[in-house]
Amino acid sequence: MTRRAVIAGIGHYLPERIVENAEFEATLDTSDEWIRSRSGIERRHFAAEGETTSNMATKAAQNALADAGMTADDIDAIVVATSTADLTFPSAATMVQAQLGMTKGFAFDVQAVCAGFVYALSNANALVASGQADKVLVIGAETFSKIMDWTDRSTCVLFGDGAGALVLEAQEGAGTSDDRGILATDLNSDGRFKDLLYVDGGVSTQNTGHLRMQGNQVFRHAVEKLASTAHTSLERAGLGADDVDWIVPHQANIRIIQGTAKKMGLPMDKVVVTVQDHGNTSAASIPLALSVGKARGQIKQGDLIVTEAIGGGLAWGSVVLRW
Ligand code: ACO
């Protein structure tokens, strides 16, 4: 028998305010047509004044707990993937813990930018597999609207805010690729590529800073690294592309999503796509897409899912799981 981390529930939260591409035409030399054709993005949500990453993470977590039929008291650990925590410290995860009314267990953040949720899921899986926790809330939540340079048309039209959460629960599996739960993970980073995507500020540089990205350079790395990590995870699970029911990719750009599916030899009707409605929500994009994919009736129990993501660092990785 093998201890598996099985998804027991999922939920998400999106801020109320929706910003259509056309809104940017008033202040920037850009167009709905450019944004749509280059990125696939049509609209995104922006957090309200005073609405923070931990507030959104808590709402997504409450929805995931309700879906799992659990309460916060059932949870042993919270892992929040974010690069936009409310405060420098404490972690967003401990703030979620307090907002959920939890007085036991442990909580911490994982920061791997857009690859954050894949990193968080892999770490939460290790906590479950090693017996350190039975039930873990894994959350991706971001307020990237707070680190945009609103005069930089090459970045500010691409990102959005939101949160997604899932509950992992320890279950005994047979140890085969037919088991439900996380079957394999693959994590990578290469810090030599720091200058392709970063925020030009931080605690030790005395300002919050703004996101800076050489988008076309990131693009060049994305398809190959994403297809490669997906292949590695599938191989570790003893599976191949033919076994995949759904790719649930990081939602940064429809052309990257299409290119990766093509490189994996899979058609687009096996890909959950939400980038048109959410923009790039960094670490929140995969749990948002998983939650929306389930709500749409695309993802069903027993489906084999590959998630993959790349972001600042560069950091990238993938998780293969059976729903
Ligand atoms: N409106 C109109 N024109 C624009 C805009 C805009 N909003 N933004 C850029 N342009 C212009 C550029 O100035 C450039 O003009 P020039 O040719 O006169 O110099 C032209 O459009 C082409 O620019 P590129 O950057 O080469 O355009 P590209 O086709 O590469 O698309 C994009 C840009 C959408 C950013 C794409 O490169 C991309 O998606 N990259 C990957 C982003 C990503 O995946 N990031 C990782 C995750 S994010 C994270 O970790 C936080």
Coordinates of C-alpha atoms and ligand atoms in Angstrom, one line a residue:
M1 CA 0.0 0.0 0.0
T2 CA 1.1 3.6 -0.7
R3 CA 0.0 6.7 1.1
R4 CA -1.4 9.1 -1.5
A5 CA -2.4 12.7 -1.3
V6 CA -5.9 12.7 -2.9
I7 CA -7.9 15.8 -3.8
A8 CA -10.9 15.9 -1.5
G9 CA -12.3 19.3 -2.4
I10 CA -11.6 22.4 -4.5
G11 CA -12.8 26.0 -4.6
H12 CA -11.9 29.4 -5.9
Y13 CA -12.6 33.1 -5.4
L14 CA -12.4 36.0 -7.9
P15 CA -12.7 39.6 -6.9
E16 CA -15.8 41.4 -8.1
R17 CA -14.2 44.0 -10.4
I18 CA -13.8 42.8 -14.0
V19 CA -11.6 44.8 -16.3
E20 CA -12.1 44.3 -20.0
N21 CA -9.2 44.8 -22.4
A22 CA -10.8 47.8 -23.9
E23 CA -10.5 49.7 -20.6
F24 CA -6.7 49.9 -21.1
E25 CA -7.2 51.7 -24.5
A26 CA -8.1 54.9 -22.5
T27 CA -4.7 55.2 -20.8
L28 CA -2.2 53.1 -23.0
D29 CA -1.2 52.8 -26.6
T30 CA -2.7 49.3 -26.8
S31 CA -5.9 47.6 -28.2
D32 CA -8.3 44.8 -27.3
E33 CA -7.2 43.2 -30.6
W34 CA -3.4 43.3 -29.7
I35 CA -4.0 41.9 -26.2
R36 CA -6.4 39.2 -27.4
S37 CA -4.3 38.0 -30.4
R38 CA -0.9 38.1 -28.6
S39 CA -2.0 36.6 -25.2
G40 CA -5.6 35.2 -25.5
I41 CA -6.6 37.4 -22.6
E42 CA -10.0 39.2 -22.8
R43 CA -10.6 40.3 -19.3
R44 CA -9.2 40.0 -15.7
H45 CA -10.4 40.6 -12.2
F46 CA -8.7 43.2 -9.9
A47 CA -9.0 43.2 -6.1
A48 CA -10.8 46.0 -4.5
E49 CA -9.1 48.6 -2.4
G50 CA -8.2 46.9 0.9
E51 CA -8.9 43.4 -0.5
T52 CA -5.7 41.4 0.2
T53 CA -4.2 38.1 -0.9
S54 CA -5.0 36.5 2.4
N55 CA -8.7 37.6 2.2
M56 CA -9.0 36.0 -1.2
A57 CA -7.1 32.9 -0.2
T58 CA -9.4 32.5 2.8
K59 CA -12.6 32.7 0.6
A60 CA -11.1 30.1 -1.8
A61 CA -10.2 27.9 1.1
Q62 CA -13.7 28.1 2.6
N63 CA -15.2 27.1 -0.7
A64 CA -12.7 24.1 -1.0
L65 CA -13.5 23.0 2.6
A66 CA -17.2 23.1 1.8
D67 CA -16.6 21.1 -1.3
A68 CA -14.7 18.5 0.7
G69 CA -17.4 18.4 3.4
M70 CA -14.8 19.5 6.0
T71 CA -14.2 22.3 8.4
A72 CA -11.0 24.1 9.3
D73 CA -10.7 22.0 12.4
D74 CA -10.1 19.0 10.2
I75 CA -7.0 20.6 8.6
D76 CA -3.4 19.8 9.8
A77 CA -1.5 22.3 7.5
I78 CA -1.9 25.2 5.1
V79 CA 0.5 25.9 2.3
V80 CA -0.1 29.2 0.4
A81 CA 1.7 29.8 -2.9
T82 CA 2.1 33.5 -3.4
S83 CA 4.5 36.3 -4.4
T84 CA 2.2 39.0 -3.2
A85 CA 1.6 38.3 0.5
D86 CA -0.3 41.0 2.5
L87 CA 2.8 41.8 4.6
T88 CA 6.6 41.0 4.5
F89 CA 5.8 38.8 7.4
P90 CA 4.0 36.9 8.9
S91 CA 3.2 34.5 6.0
A92 CA -0.1 34.8 4.2
A93 CA -0.7 31.2 5.2
T94 CA -0.7 32.1 9.0
M95 CA -3.1 34.9 8.2
V96 CA -5.4 32.5 6.4
Q97 CA -5.1 30.1 9.4
A98 CA -6.4 32.9 11.7
Q99 CA -9.2 34.0 9.3
L100 CA -10.4 30.3 9.2
G101 CA -10.4 30.2 13.0
M102 CA -7.8 27.5 13.2
T103 CA -5.8 27.3 16.4
K104 CA -3.7 24.1 15.6
G105 CA -1.6 22.8 12.9
F106 CA 1.0 24.8 10.9
A107 CA 1.0 27.1 8.0
F108 CA 3.7 28.6 5.6
D109 CA 4.1 30.3 2.3
V110 CA 5.9 29.0 -0.8
Q111 CA 7.3 31.6 -3.3
A112 CA 8.1 30.4 -6.8
V113 CA 6.2 33.1 -8.7
C114 CA 4.0 31.6 -11.5
A115 CA 5.3 28.1 -10.7
G116 CA 4.3 28.6 -7.0
F117 CA 1.3 26.3 -7.0
V118 CA 3.1 23.4 -8.6
Y119 CA 5.9 23.9 -5.9
A120 CA 3.2 24.1 -3.1
L121 CA 1.4 21.0 -4.3
S122 CA 4.7 19.1 -4.5
N123 CA 5.7 20.1 -1.0
A124 CA 2.2 19.4 0.4
N125 CA 2.3 16.0 -1.2
A126 CA 5.6 15.3 0.5
L127 CA 4.1 16.3 3.9
V128 CA 1.2 13.8 3.3
A129 CA 3.5 11.0 1.9
S130 CA 5.9 11.3 4.9
G131 CA 3.0 11.2 7.4
Q132 CA 3.6 14.8 8.7
A133 CA 0.0 15.7 7.8
D134 CA -3.2 14.0 6.9
K135 CA -5.2 16.9 5.5
V136 CA -3.6 19.9 3.9
L137 CA -5.1 23.0 2.4
V138 CA -3.0 24.1 -0.7
I139 CA -3.8 27.6 -1.9
G140 CA -2.6 29.8 -4.7
A141 CA -3.5 33.5 -4.2
E142 CA -2.2 36.7 -5.8
T143 CA -2.8 40.4 -6.1
F144 CA -0.5 41.1 -9.0
S145 CA -2.5 44.3 -9.6
K146 CA -0.5 45.8 -6.7
I147 CA 2.9 45.4 -8.5
M148 CA 2.0 46.6 -11.9
D149 CA 3.6 49.6 -13.6
W150 CA 0.4 51.0 -15.2
T151 CA 2.5 52.9 -17.7
D152 CA 4.1 49.7 -19.1
R153 CA 1.8 48.3 -21.7
S154 CA 4.0 45.2 -22.2
T155 CA 3.1 43.9 -18.7
C156 CA 0.2 45.6 -17.1
V157 CA -2.4 44.2 -19.5
L158 CA -1.4 40.6 -18.8
F159 CA -2.0 40.0 -15.1
G160 CA -5.0 39.6 -12.8
D161 CA -5.9 38.8 -9.2
G162 CA -7.6 35.8 -7.7
A163 CA -7.3 32.7 -5.6
G164 CA -7.8 28.9 -5.8
A165 CA -7.6 26.2 -3.2
L166 CA -7.8 22.5 -2.8
V167 CA -7.8 20.1 0.1
L168 CA -5.4 17.1 0.0
E169 CA -6.4 14.1 2.1
A170 CA -4.2 11.1 2.9
Q171 CA -5.6 7.9 1.5
E172 CA -4.2 4.4 1.0
G173 CA -3.6 3.5 -2.7
A174 CA -2.3 0.3 -4.3
G175 CA 0.9 2.0 -5.4
T176 CA 0.0 1.9 -9.1
S177 CA -0.8 4.7 -11.6
D178 CA -4.5 3.8 -11.2
D179 CA -4.5 5.3 -7.7
R180 CA -6.3 8.5 -7.1
G181 CA -4.1 11.4 -5.9
I182 CA -0.7 12.8 -6.7
L183 CA 1.3 10.3 -8.7
A184 CA 4.5 12.2 -9.5
T185 CA 6.0 15.7 -9.5
D186 CA 9.0 17.5 -11.1
L187 CA 10.5 20.8 -9.9
N188 CA 13.2 22.8 -11.6
S189 CA 14.8 26.3 -11.4
D190 CA 17.6 28.2 -13.0
G191 CA 18.5 31.4 -11.3
R192 CA 20.8 32.6 -14.1
F193 CA 17.6 33.8 -15.8
K194 CA 16.6 36.2 -13.0
D195 CA 16.6 39.3 -15.3
L196 CA 13.9 37.9 -17.6
L197 CA 11.2 38.3 -15.0
Y198 CA 11.5 40.0 -11.7
V199 CA 10.1 42.8 -9.4
D200 CA 12.5 45.7 -9.2
G201 CA 12.1 46.2 -5.4
G202 CA 11.8 44.4 -2.1
V203 CA 12.5 44.7 1.6
S204 CA 16.2 45.1 1.3
T205 CA 15.9 47.6 -1.5
Q206 CA 13.4 49.8 0.4
N207 CA 10.5 49.8 -2.1
T208 CA 7.8 47.4 -3.2
G209 CA 8.8 47.7 -6.9
H210 CA 7.1 46.8 -10.1
L211 CA 7.0 43.7 -12.2
R212 CA 9.5 43.8 -15.1
M213 CA 9.4 41.1 -17.9
Q214 CA 11.2 40.4 -21.1
G215 CA 8.1 38.6 -22.3
N216 CA 9.4 37.4 -25.6
Q217 CA 12.5 35.9 -23.9
V218 CA 10.3 34.1 -21.3
F219 CA 8.2 32.9 -24.2
R220 CA 11.3 31.3 -25.8
H221 CA 11.9 29.2 -22.7
A222 CA 8.3 28.3 -21.9
V223 CA 7.1 25.8 -24.4
E224 CA 10.2 23.6 -24.3
K225 CA 10.6 23.6 -20.5
L226 CA 6.9 23.0 -19.9
A227 CA 6.6 20.1 -22.3
S228 CA 9.9 18.6 -20.9
T229 CA 8.7 18.8 -17.3
A230 CA 5.3 17.3 -18.1
H231 CA 7.1 14.4 -19.9
T232 CA 9.4 13.9 -16.9
S233 CA 6.4 13.7 -14.4
L234 CA 4.4 11.4 -16.6
E235 CA 7.5 9.1 -17.0
R236 CA 7.9 9.1 -13.2
A237 CA 4.3 8.0 -12.8
G238 CA 4.8 5.3 -15.4
L239 CA 2.5 7.0 -17.8
G240 CA 2.6 8.7 -21.2
A241 CA 0.8 11.5 -23.0
D242 CA -1.8 9.1 -24.3
D243 CA -3.0 8.5 -20.7
V244 CA -3.7 12.2 -20.1
D245 CA -7.3 13.3 -19.8
W246 CA -6.6 17.0 -19.1
I247 CA -3.7 19.3 -19.2
V248 CA -4.3 22.1 -16.7
P249 CA -1.6 24.5 -17.5
H250 CA -0.5 27.8 -15.9
Q251 CA -2.6 30.4 -17.7
A252 CA -0.1 33.0 -19.0
N253 CA -0.6 33.1 -22.7
I254 CA -2.8 31.0 -25.0
R255 CA 0.0 30.7 -27.5
I256 CA 2.2 29.0 -24.8
I257 CA -0.7 26.8 -23.8
Q258 CA -1.3 25.7 -27.5
G259 CA 2.5 25.3 -28.2
T260 CA 2.9 23.1 -25.1
A261 CA -0.1 20.9 -25.9
K262 CA 1.2 20.5 -29.5
K263 CA 4.7 19.5 -28.3
M264 CA 3.1 17.0 -25.9
G265 CA 1.1 15.6 -28.9
L266 CA -2.3 16.4 -27.3
P267 CA -5.2 18.3 -28.9
M268 CA -6.6 21.5 -27.4
D269 CA -9.9 19.8 -26.4
K270 CA -7.8 18.1 -23.7
V271 CA -6.7 21.4 -22.2
V272 CA -8.5 23.5 -19.6
V273 CA -8.3 27.1 -20.6
T274 CA -9.3 30.1 -18.4
V275 CA -6.7 32.7 -19.5
Q276 CA -9.4 34.6 -21.5
D277 CA -11.3 35.4 -18.3
H278 CA -8.6 35.6 -15.6
G279 CA -5.4 36.8 -17.3
N280 CA -2.2 35.6 -15.7
T281 CA -2.9 35.2 -12.0
S282 CA 0.5 33.7 -11.3
A283 CA 0.4 31.1 -8.5
A284 CA -3.4 31.3 -8.5
S285 CA -3.9 30.3 -12.1
I286 CA -3.7 26.5 -11.8
P287 CA -6.0 26.0 -8.8
L288 CA -8.4 28.5 -10.4
A289 CA -8.4 26.5 -13.7
L290 CA -8.8 23.2 -11.8
S291 CA -11.8 24.6 -9.9
V292 CA -13.4 26.2 -13.0
G293 CA -12.6 23.0 -15.0
K294 CA -14.5 20.9 -12.4
A295 CA -17.4 23.4 -12.2
R296 CA -17.7 23.3 -16.0
G297 CA -18.0 19.5 -15.9
Q298 CA -14.7 19.0 -17.7
I299 CA -12.8 17.3 -14.8
K300 CA -14.3 14.2 -13.4
Q301 CA -13.3 11.7 -10.7
G302 CA -10.7 9.3 -12.1
D303 CA -9.4 11.7 -14.8
L304 CA -5.6 11.8 -15.2
I305 CA -4.4 15.4 -15.0
V306 CA -1.1 17.1 -15.8
T307 CA -0.5 20.6 -14.4
E308 CA 2.6 22.6 -15.5
A309 CA 3.9 26.1 -14.9
I310 CA 6.8 28.4 -15.5
G311 CA 7.6 31.8 -14.0
G312 CA 10.2 34.1 -12.5
G313 CA 13.4 32.5 -11.4
L314 CA 13.1 30.9 -13.8
A315 CA 11.3 28.3 -11.9
W316 CA 9.1 25.6 -13.5
G317 CA 7.6 22.2 -12.8
S318 CA 4.7 19.9 -13.1
V319 CA 2.4 17.5 -11.2
V320 CA 0.6 14.4 -12.4
L321 CA -2.4 13.5 -10.4
R322 CA -5.5 11.4 -10.8
W323 CA -8.7 13.3 -9.7
Ligands
ACO1 N1 -0.2 46.7 -26.8 C1 0.3 47.0 -28.0 N2 1.6 46.7 -28.4 C2 2.4 46.1 -27.4 C3 1.9 45.8 -26.1 C4 0.5 46.2 -25.8 N3 0.0 45.9 -24.7 N4 2.9 45.3 -25.4 C5 3.9 45.2 -26.2 N5 3.7 45.7 -27.4 C6 4.5 45.9 -28.6 C7 6.0 45.8 -28.2 O1 6.4 47.1 -27.8 C8 6.6 45.4 -29.5 O2 6.7 46.5 -30.3 P1 8.0 46.7 -31.3 O3 8.0 45.5 -32.2 O4 7.7 48.0 -32.0 O5 9.2 46.8 -30.4 C9 5.6 44.4 -30.1 O6 4.4 44.7 -29.4 C10 6.0 43.0 -29.9 O7 6.4 42.7 -28.6 P2 6.8 41.3 -28.1 O8 7.1 41.4 -26.6 O9 7.9 40.7 -29.0 O10 5.4 40.5 -28.3 P3 5.1 39.0 -28.1 O11 4.5 38.5 -29.3 O12 6.3 38.2 -27.5 O13 4.0 39.0 -26.9 C11 3.8 38.6 -24.6 C12 4.2 39.6 -25.7 C13 2.3 38.5 -24.6 C14 4.3 39.2 -23.2 C15 4.4 37.2 -24.7 O14 5.8 37.4 -25.0 C16 4.3 36.4 -23.5 O15 3.2 35.9 -23.1 N6 5.4 36.0 -22.9 C17 5.5 35.0 -21.8 C18 4.9 35.6 -20.5 C19 5.0 34.5 -19.5 O16 4.6 33.3 -19.7 N7 5.5 34.8 -18.3 C20 5.7 33.7 -17.3 C21 4.8 33.7 -16.2 S1 4.7 35.3 -15.4 C22 5.4 35.2 -13.8 O17 6.2 34.3 -13.5 C23 5.1 36.3 -13.0

